């Protein structure tokens, strides 16, 4: 009778297959996670503008000349956080350097008022276009 040992552990090829599968999954997951965090940061900055949008809407109703709807005046809060300014009702939002190209990505929200409502237009003021990148819904 031969003395036979039971096989223990994994073979080298099995370990190499596992490492290859993890590498493939990581190559897909890392860019997706990066895009997700960029979008989350951009949407958080845009969400900060909600109170400013409401204040500008009230200013448009009260003031006949919307050129007086500036930050710190007529009920519009002073610029704070991601909001870098409000001038004539136009809200400027600094998203930060989302794509690490050395330039802060900045968008503006421009109000257009008619008899019954105010609509807001997004526009890229500096840096990468956050709308076309899909970081914010425009």
Short mmCIF file of C-alpha atoms in Angstrom, two decimals:
data_model
loop_
_atom_site.label_atom_id
_atom_site.label_comp_id
_atom_site.label_asym_id
_atom_site.label_seq_id
_atom_site.Cartn_x
_atom_site.Cartn_y
_atom_site.Cartn_z
CA UNK A 1 0.00 0.00 0.00
CA UNK A 2 1.33 3.35 -0.99
CA UNK A 3 1.35 6.26 1.33
CA UNK A 4 -0.84 8.85 -0.51
CA UNK A 5 -1.33 12.36 0.74
CA UNK A 6 -4.51 14.32 0.11
CA UNK A 7 -4.04 17.43 -2.02
CA UNK A 8 -4.01 20.61 0.04
CA UNK A 9 -4.37 24.22 -1.09
CA UNK A 10 -4.74 25.72 -4.53
CA UNK A 11 -2.63 25.21 -7.58
CA UNK A 12 -0.72 28.09 -9.11
CA UNK A 13 -3.03 28.26 -12.14
CA UNK A 14 -6.11 28.52 -9.91
CA UNK A 15 -4.56 31.45 -8.02
CA UNK A 16 -3.60 33.15 -11.29
CA UNK A 17 -7.18 32.83 -12.58
CA UNK A 18 -8.54 34.43 -9.40
CA UNK A 19 -6.06 37.31 -9.65
CA UNK A 20 -7.00 37.83 -13.32
CA UNK A 21 -10.73 37.93 -12.50
CA UNK A 22 -10.14 40.46 -9.70
CA UNK A 23 -8.04 42.59 -12.08
CA UNK A 24 -10.79 42.60 -14.71
CA UNK A 25 -13.44 43.55 -12.16
CA UNK A 26 -11.25 46.34 -10.76
CA UNK A 27 -10.59 47.76 -14.23
CA UNK A 28 -14.34 48.22 -14.66
CA UNK A 29 -15.23 49.25 -11.11
CA UNK A 30 -12.65 51.99 -10.51
CA UNK A 31 -13.70 54.26 -13.44
CA UNK A 32 -17.37 53.73 -12.58
CA UNK A 33 -16.74 54.69 -8.96
CA UNK A 34 -14.79 57.78 -10.04
CA UNK A 35 -17.68 58.91 -12.28
CA UNK A 36 -20.15 58.23 -9.47
CA UNK A 37 -18.23 60.35 -6.95
CA UNK A 38 -17.84 63.20 -9.46
CA UNK A 39 -21.58 63.21 -10.14
CA UNK A 40 -22.37 63.07 -6.42
CA UNK A 41 -20.11 66.05 -5.69
CA UNK A 42 -21.54 68.08 -8.57
CA UNK A 43 -25.14 67.31 -7.63
CA UNK A 44 -24.43 68.24 -4.02
CA UNK A 45 -23.11 71.62 -5.10
CA UNK A 46 -26.13 72.21 -7.34
CA UNK A 47 -28.45 71.24 -4.46
CA UNK A 48 -26.90 74.07 -2.43
CA UNK A 49 -28.33 76.47 -5.01
CA UNK A 50 -31.97 75.59 -4.21
CA UNK A 51 -32.36 78.18 -1.47
CA UNK A 52 -30.78 80.79 -3.73
CA UNK A 53 -33.15 79.87 -6.57
CA UNK A 54 -36.13 80.38 -4.27
CA UNK A 55 -34.77 83.71 -3.04
CA UNK A 56 -34.19 84.90 -6.62
CA UNK A 57 -37.73 83.85 -7.56
CA UNK A 58 -39.14 85.92 -4.68
CA UNK A 59 -36.90 88.85 -5.64
CA UNK A 60 -38.17 88.67 -9.23
CA UNK A 61 -41.75 88.90 -7.93
CA UNK A 62 -41.07 91.80 -5.57
CA UNK A 63 -38.55 93.89 -7.49
CA UNK A 64 -39.64 95.30 -10.85
CA UNK A 65 -36.00 95.48 -11.97
CA UNK A 66 -34.31 92.12 -11.51
CA UNK A 67 -30.87 93.71 -11.72
CA UNK A 68 -31.13 94.32 -7.97
CA UNK A 69 -31.34 90.57 -7.24
CA UNK A 70 -27.78 90.16 -5.96
CA UNK A 71 -26.27 88.12 -3.15
CA UNK A 72 -26.70 89.77 0.21
CA UNK A 73 -29.50 92.06 -1.05
CA UNK A 74 -33.29 91.87 -1.38
CA UNK A 75 -33.60 88.65 0.61
CA UNK A 76 -30.94 86.73 -1.29
CA UNK A 77 -28.39 85.14 1.07
CA UNK A 78 -24.72 86.05 0.86
CA UNK A 79 -22.60 83.69 -1.24
CA UNK A 80 -21.52 80.69 0.78
CA UNK A 81 -20.10 77.21 0.15
CA UNK A 82 -20.23 76.16 -3.49
CA UNK A 83 -22.25 79.27 -4.37
CA UNK A 84 -19.69 81.89 -5.38
CA UNK A 85 -22.11 84.67 -6.22
CA UNK A 86 -25.51 85.89 -7.34
CA UNK A 87 -25.62 88.85 -9.72
CA UNK A 88 -28.80 90.05 -11.44
CA UNK A 89 -30.40 86.75 -10.45
CA UNK A 90 -27.69 84.63 -12.12
CA UNK A 91 -26.31 82.08 -9.64
CA UNK A 92 -22.68 80.97 -10.03
CA UNK A 93 -21.75 77.55 -8.63
CA UNK A 94 -18.17 76.34 -8.16
CA UNK A 95 -18.15 72.54 -8.49
CA UNK A 96 -14.45 72.31 -7.65
CA UNK A 97 -11.90 70.51 -9.81
CA UNK A 98 -13.99 67.41 -10.48
CA UNK A 99 -11.88 65.98 -13.28
CA UNK A 100 -8.45 66.87 -11.83
CA UNK A 101 -7.42 68.97 -14.82
CA UNK A 102 -6.27 71.90 -12.66
CA UNK A 103 -9.31 74.09 -13.41
CA UNK A 104 -12.33 74.47 -11.17
CA UNK A 105 -15.50 73.49 -12.99
CA UNK A 106 -18.04 76.30 -12.72
CA UNK A 107 -21.66 76.45 -13.85
CA UNK A 108 -24.19 79.25 -13.87
CA UNK A 109 -27.94 79.13 -13.36
CA UNK A 110 -29.63 81.86 -15.37
CA UNK A 111 -33.29 82.63 -14.65
CA UNK A 112 -35.79 83.46 -17.34
CA UNK A 113 -39.07 84.83 -16.05
CA UNK A 114 -42.38 85.01 -17.85
CA UNK A 115 -45.83 85.88 -16.55
CA UNK A 116 -46.31 82.67 -14.57
CA UNK A 117 -42.98 80.97 -13.89
CA UNK A 118 -39.22 81.10 -13.80
CA UNK A 119 -37.13 78.62 -15.76
CA UNK A 120 -33.45 78.01 -15.09
CA UNK A 121 -30.78 77.43 -17.70
CA UNK A 122 -27.50 75.69 -16.84
CA UNK A 123 -24.36 76.86 -18.59
CA UNK A 124 -20.71 75.99 -18.10
CA UNK A 125 -18.74 79.08 -17.12
CA UNK A 126 -15.31 77.46 -16.71
CA UNK A 127 -13.69 74.06 -16.84
CA UNK A 128 -15.23 70.85 -18.12
CA UNK A 129 -18.89 70.91 -19.18
CA UNK A 130 -20.63 69.20 -16.28
CA UNK A 131 -23.81 68.76 -18.32
CA UNK A 132 -22.26 66.82 -21.19
CA UNK A 133 -20.19 64.74 -18.77
CA UNK A 134 -23.43 63.66 -17.09
CA UNK A 135 -22.43 64.94 -13.65
CA UNK A 136 -25.58 67.08 -13.39
CA UNK A 137 -28.90 67.04 -15.20
CA UNK A 138 -29.30 70.15 -17.28
#
